Short mmCIF file of C-alpha atoms in Angstrom, two decimals:
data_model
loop_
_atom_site.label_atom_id
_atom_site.label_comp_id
_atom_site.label_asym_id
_atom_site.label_seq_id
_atom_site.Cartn_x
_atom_site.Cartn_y
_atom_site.Cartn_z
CA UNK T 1 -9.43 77.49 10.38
CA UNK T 2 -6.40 75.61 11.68
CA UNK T 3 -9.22 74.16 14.40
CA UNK T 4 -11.58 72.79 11.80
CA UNK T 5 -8.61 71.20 9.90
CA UNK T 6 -7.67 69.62 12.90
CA UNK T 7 -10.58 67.90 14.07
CA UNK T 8 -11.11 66.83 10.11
CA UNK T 9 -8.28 65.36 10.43
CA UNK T 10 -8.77 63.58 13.90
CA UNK T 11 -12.41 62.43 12.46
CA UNK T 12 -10.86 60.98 9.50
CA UNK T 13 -7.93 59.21 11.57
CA UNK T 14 -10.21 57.75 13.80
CA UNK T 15 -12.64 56.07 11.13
CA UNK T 16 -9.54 54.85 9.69
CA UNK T 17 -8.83 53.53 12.92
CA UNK T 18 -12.49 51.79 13.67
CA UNK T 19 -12.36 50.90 9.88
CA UNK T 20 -9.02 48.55 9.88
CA UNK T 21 -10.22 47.41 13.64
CA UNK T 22 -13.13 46.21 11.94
CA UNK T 23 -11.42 44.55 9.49
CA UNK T 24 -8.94 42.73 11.88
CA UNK T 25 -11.54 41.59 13.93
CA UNK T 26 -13.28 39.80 10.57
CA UNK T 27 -9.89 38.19 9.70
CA UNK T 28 -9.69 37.12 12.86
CA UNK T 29 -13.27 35.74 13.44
CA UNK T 30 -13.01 34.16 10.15
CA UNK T 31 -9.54 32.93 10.47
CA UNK T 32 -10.88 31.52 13.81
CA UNK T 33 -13.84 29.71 12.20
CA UNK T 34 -12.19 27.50 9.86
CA UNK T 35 -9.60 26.21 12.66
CA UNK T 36 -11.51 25.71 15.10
CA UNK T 37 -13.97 23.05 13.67
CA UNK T 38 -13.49 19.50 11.97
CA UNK T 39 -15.70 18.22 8.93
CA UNK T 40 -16.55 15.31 10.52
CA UNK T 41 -16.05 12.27 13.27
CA UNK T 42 -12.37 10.72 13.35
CA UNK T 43 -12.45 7.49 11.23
CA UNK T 44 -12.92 4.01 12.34
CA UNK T 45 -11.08 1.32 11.93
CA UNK T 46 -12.76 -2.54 12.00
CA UNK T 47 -13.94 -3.85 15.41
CA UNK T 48 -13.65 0.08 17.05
CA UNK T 49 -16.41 1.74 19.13
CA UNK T 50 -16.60 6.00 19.69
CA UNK T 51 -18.18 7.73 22.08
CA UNK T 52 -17.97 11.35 24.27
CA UNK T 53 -18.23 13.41 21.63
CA UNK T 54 -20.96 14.99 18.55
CA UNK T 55 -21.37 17.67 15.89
CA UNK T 56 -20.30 19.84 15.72
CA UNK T 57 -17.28 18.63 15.79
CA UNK T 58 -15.73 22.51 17.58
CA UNK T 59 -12.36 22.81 18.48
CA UNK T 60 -11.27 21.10 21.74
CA UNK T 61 -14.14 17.97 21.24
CA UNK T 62 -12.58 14.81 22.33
CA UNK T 63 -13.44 11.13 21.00
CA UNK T 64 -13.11 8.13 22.58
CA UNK T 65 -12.38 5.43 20.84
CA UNK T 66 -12.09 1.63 22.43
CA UNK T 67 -11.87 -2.01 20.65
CA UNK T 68 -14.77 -4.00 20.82
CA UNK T 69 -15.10 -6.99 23.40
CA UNK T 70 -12.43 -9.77 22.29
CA UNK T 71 -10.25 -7.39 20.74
CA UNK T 72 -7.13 -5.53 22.29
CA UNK T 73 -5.28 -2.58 20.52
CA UNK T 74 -2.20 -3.04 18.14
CA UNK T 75 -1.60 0.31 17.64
CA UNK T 76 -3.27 4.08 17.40
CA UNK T 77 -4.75 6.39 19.65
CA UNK T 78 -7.52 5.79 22.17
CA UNK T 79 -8.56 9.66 22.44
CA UNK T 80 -8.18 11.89 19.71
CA UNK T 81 -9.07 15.69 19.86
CA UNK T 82 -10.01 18.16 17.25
CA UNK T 83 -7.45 20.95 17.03
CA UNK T 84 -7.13 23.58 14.48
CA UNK T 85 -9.76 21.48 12.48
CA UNK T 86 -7.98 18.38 12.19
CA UNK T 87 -8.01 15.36 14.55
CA UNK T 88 -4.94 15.01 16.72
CA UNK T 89 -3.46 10.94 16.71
CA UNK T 90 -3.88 8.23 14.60
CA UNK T 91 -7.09 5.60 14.09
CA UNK T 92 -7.19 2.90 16.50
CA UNK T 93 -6.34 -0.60 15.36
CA UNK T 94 -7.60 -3.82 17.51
CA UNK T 95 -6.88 -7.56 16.90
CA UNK T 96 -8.76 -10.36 18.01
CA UNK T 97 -7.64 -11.79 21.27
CA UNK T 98 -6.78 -15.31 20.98
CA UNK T 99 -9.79 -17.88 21.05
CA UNK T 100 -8.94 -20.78 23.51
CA UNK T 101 -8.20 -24.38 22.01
CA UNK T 102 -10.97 -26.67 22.27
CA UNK T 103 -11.42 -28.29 25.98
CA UNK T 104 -11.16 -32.20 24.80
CA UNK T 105 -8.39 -34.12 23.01
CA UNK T 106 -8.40 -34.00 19.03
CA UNK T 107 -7.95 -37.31 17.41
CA UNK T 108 -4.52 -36.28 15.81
CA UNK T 109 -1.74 -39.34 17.00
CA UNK T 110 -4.12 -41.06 19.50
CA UNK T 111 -4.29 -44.87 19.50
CA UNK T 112 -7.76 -46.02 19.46
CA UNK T 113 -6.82 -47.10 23.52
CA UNK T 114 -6.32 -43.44 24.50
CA UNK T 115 -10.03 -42.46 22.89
CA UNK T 116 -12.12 -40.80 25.45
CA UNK T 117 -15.34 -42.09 25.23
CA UNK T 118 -18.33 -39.17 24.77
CA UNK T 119 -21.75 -39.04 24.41
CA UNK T 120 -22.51 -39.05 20.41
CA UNK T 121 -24.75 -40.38 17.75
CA UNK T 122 -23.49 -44.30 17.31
CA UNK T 123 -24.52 -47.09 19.85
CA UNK T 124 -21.40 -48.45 22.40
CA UNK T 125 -22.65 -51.70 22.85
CA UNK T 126 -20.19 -52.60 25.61
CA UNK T 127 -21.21 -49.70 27.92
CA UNK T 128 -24.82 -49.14 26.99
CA UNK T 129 -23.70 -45.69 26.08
CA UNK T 130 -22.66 -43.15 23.10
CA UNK T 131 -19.20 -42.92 21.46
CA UNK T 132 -17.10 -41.66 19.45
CA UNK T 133 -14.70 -43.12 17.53
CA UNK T 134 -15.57 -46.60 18.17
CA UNK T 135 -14.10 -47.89 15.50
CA UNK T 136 -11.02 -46.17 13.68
CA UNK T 137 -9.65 -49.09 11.13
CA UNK T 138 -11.42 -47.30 7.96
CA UNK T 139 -8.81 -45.44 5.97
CA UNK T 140 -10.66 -45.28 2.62
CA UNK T 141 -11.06 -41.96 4.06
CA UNK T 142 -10.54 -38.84 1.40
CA UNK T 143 -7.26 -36.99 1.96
CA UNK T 144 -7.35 -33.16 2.15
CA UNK T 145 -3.60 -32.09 3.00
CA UNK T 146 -2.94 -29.47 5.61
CA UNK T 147 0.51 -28.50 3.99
CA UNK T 148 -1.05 -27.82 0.01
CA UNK T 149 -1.48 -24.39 -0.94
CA UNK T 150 -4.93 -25.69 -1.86
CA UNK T 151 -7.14 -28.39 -0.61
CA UNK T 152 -9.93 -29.90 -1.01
CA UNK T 153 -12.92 -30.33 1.67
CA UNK T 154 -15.59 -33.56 1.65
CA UNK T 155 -18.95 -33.65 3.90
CA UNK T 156 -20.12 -37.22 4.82
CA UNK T 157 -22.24 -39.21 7.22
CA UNK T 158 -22.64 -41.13 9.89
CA UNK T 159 -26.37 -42.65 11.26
CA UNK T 160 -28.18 -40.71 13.56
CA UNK T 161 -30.14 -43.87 15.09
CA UNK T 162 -27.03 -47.16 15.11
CA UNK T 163 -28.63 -47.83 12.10
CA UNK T 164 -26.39 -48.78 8.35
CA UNK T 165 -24.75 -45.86 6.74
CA UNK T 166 -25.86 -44.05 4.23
CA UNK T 167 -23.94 -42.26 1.18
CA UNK T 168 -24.29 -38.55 0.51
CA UNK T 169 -26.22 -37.24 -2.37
CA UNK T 170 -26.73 -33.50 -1.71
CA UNK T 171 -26.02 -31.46 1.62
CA UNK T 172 -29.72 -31.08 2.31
CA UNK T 173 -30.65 -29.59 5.52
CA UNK T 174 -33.36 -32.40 6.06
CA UNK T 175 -32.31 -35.34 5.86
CA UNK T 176 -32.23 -37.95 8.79
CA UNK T 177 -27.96 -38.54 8.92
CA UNK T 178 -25.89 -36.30 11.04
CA UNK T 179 -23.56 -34.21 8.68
CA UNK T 180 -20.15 -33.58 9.08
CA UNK T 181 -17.19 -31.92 6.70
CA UNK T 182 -13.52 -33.40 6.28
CA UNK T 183 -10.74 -30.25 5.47
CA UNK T 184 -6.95 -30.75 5.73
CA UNK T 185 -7.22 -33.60 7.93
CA UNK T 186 -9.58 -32.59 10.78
CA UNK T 187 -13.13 -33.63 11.17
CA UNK T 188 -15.79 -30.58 11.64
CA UNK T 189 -19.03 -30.54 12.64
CA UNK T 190 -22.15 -29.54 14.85
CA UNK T 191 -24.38 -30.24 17.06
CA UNK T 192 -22.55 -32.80 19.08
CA UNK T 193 -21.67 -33.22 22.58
CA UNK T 194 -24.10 -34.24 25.62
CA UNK T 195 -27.29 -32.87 26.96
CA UNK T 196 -30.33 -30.78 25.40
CA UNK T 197 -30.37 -29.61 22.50
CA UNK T 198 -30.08 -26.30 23.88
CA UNK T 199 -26.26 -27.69 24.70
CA UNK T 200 -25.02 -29.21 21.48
CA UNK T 201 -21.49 -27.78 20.47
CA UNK T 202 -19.21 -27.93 17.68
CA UNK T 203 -16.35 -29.93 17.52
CA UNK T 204 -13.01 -29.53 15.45
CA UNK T 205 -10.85 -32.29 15.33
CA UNK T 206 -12.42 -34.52 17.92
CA UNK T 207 -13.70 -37.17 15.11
CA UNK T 208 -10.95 -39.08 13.31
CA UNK T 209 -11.38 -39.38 9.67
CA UNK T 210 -10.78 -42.96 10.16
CA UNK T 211 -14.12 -43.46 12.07
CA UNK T 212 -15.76 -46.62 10.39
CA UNK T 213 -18.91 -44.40 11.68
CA UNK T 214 -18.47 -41.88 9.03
CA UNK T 215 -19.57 -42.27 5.21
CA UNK T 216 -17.35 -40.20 3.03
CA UNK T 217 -18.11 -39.07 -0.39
CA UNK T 218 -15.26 -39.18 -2.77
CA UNK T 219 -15.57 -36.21 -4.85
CA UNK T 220 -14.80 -33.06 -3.25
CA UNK T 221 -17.41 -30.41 -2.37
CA UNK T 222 -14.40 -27.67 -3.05
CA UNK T 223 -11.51 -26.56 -2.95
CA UNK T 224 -9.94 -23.67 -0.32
CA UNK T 225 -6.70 -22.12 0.60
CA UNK T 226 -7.79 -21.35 4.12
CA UNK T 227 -5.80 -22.56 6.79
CA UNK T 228 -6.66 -25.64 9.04
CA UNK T 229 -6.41 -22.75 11.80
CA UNK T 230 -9.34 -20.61 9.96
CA UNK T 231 -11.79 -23.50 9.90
CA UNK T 232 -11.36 -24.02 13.43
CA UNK T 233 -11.32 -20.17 14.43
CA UNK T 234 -15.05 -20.67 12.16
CA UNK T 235 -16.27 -23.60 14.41
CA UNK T 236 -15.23 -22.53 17.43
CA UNK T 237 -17.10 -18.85 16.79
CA UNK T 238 -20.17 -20.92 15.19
CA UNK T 239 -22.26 -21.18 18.34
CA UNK T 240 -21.85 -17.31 18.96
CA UNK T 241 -22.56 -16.23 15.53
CA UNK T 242 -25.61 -18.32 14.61
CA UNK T 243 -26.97 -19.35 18.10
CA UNK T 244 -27.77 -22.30 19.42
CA UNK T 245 -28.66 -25.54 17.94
CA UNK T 246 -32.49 -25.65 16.40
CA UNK T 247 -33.55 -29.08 14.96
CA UNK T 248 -34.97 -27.46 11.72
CA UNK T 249 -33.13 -23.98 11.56
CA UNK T 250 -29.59 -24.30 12.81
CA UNK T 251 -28.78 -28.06 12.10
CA UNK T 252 -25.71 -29.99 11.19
CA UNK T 253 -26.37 -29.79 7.52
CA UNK T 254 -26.96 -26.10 7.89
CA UNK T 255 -23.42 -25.70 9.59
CA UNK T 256 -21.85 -27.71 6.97
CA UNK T 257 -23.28 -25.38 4.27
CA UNK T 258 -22.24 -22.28 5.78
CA UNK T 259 -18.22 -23.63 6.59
CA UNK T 260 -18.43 -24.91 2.91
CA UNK T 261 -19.31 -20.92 1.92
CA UNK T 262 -17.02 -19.64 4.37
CA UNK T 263 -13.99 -21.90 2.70
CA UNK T 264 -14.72 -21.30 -0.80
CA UNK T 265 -15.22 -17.38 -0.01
CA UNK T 266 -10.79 -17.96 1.17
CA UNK T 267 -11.83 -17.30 4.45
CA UNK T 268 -12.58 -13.85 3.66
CA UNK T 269 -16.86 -13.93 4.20
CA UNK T 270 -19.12 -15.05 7.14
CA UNK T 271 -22.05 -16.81 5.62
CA UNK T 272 -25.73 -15.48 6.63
#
C-alpha cells in the first residue's frame, strides 16, 4: 500500500513538475517575442537615406542611415539597432553643405570701369561683341530693400536682338524680350552666359539694376520676406532642379515665374 502511495505521489509531483516547466517555457517564449522585434523601420529625418536592413524588423537588425549627397550630419546616429523592440540612438539630422558663391563679380560697389565685359543679349558696339552692363546711369530703377522685413520683387526687360525696349505687360513665357526679376537689390535671371544653349546659366547679382538695358515695371509683382541669401541659394540650385535651358520649356520667363512662386510661398516651396 505504502508502494502505490508512493509512486502516486511521484506521478503527481512530476506532472506538476512538466506542468509549471511548460508554463515557464510559454512565459518565456512569449516574453521573448514581444522584445525581440520592432513595429517598424527607424524614422527618417529630411534629406536621410537607409539601407542594410528589412522586416521583420527581429532583434539585433541594424539600419544604416547616411545624409544624402550635399548634406553632412548635425547630429543623431548613423546606425541604429533594434533591441528589446525599440531602436537604439536617435534619428539622423543632415544640413546642406554650403553652395559656393557665384564664380564672377556681382555688380554691388563696382564703377562702371571695373565691369567685366561678358557675352549677353545687348550689342557692344566698340568691340563687336556682347555685354553687360554697358550702360549703368539709369536709376529710375524700383527699390526693393535688402534690410525690410518685407520687400517687394519687380520682373523687367531688356531686348533680346539690340533692338528698343519694351515695357512689361504680363510674365508670359513667349514673348520675344529676355526676362529678368529685381529682389532686395540684386538682379536674377536665366539663361545667360556664353555658348549653346545647352550652356546658359543663371546669374544672381551680376546685372546692376542700373543697367539702361533693363525695362523695369513699377508696380511690384509681390511682396516676400525671404532673404536676399534664399533667392540666390534658388538660382544657384535652378539649373539642377529644372535642367537645362530649353527655348520653349525652360526659358527666362519660365524661371522668373517659378522664383516669383518660390518668394511669395516665404521661401518655404519649390515650384514644379
Amino acid at each position: 500500500m505504502k508502494i502505490h502511495i508512493c509512486l502516486l505521489l511521484l506521478v503527481v509531483f512530476t506532472l506538476v513538475l512538466e506542468s509549471d516547466g511548460w508554463l515557464w517555457g510559454r512565459r518565456r517564449r512569449r516574453r521573448s517575442g514581444t522584445a525581440t522585434s520592432c513595429s517598424g523601420r527607424p524614422a527618417l529625418r529630411s534629406h536621410t537615406t537607409w539601407s542594410g536592413c528589412s522586416a521583420p524588423y527581429t532583434h539585433g537588425e541594424k539600419c544604416t542611415h547616411a545624409c544624402q549627397p550635399g548634406y553632412t550630419r548635425v547630429s543623431g546616429s548613423s546606425t541604429r539597432t533594434c533591441s528589446n523592440g525599440a531602436w537604439t540612438g536617435s534619428s539622423l539630422v543632415c544640413r546642406r553643405d554650403p553652395r559656393p558663391g557665384p564664380t564672377y563679380t556681382k555688380c554691388t560697389s563696382q564703377t562702371l570701369s571695373k565691369i567685366e565685359p561678358s557675352l549677353m543679349f545687348g550689342a557692344d558696339k566698340s568691340t563687336g561683341g556682347l555685354v553687360v552692363n554697358g550702360n549703368t546711369s539709369c536709376s529710375g530703377h524700383p527699390v526693393s530693400s535688402n534690410s525690410a522685413g518685407s520687400a517687394p520683387f519687380f520682373h523687367g526687360t531688356t531686348s533680346l536682338f539690340g533692338r528698343s525696349r519694351r515695357a512689361v505687360n504680363s510674365v508670359c513665357t513667349l514673348c520675344p524680350v529676355h526676362r529678368v526679376l529685381l529682389f532686395r537689390g540684386e538682379v536674377f535671371e536665366w539663361g545667360v552666359g556664353p555658348g549653346s544653349w545647352s550652356r546658359k546659366v543663371a546669374w544672381e547679382g551680376r546685372r546692376c539694376p542700373t543697367d539702361c538695358a533693363a525695362t523695369w515695371r513699377n508696380s511690384p509683382a509681390g511682396h516676400s520676406t525671404c532673404s536676399r541669401e534664399q533667392a540666390e541659394f534658388f538660382t544657384r540650385e535652378y539649373r539642377s532642379r529644372y535642367g537645362r535651358y530649353r527655348l520653349f520649356s525652360n526659358n527666362c520667363h519660365h524661371f522668373v515665374n517659378r522664383l516669383m512662386r518660390y518668394l511669395d510661398s516665404g521661401c518655404t516651396n519649390m515650384p514644379n
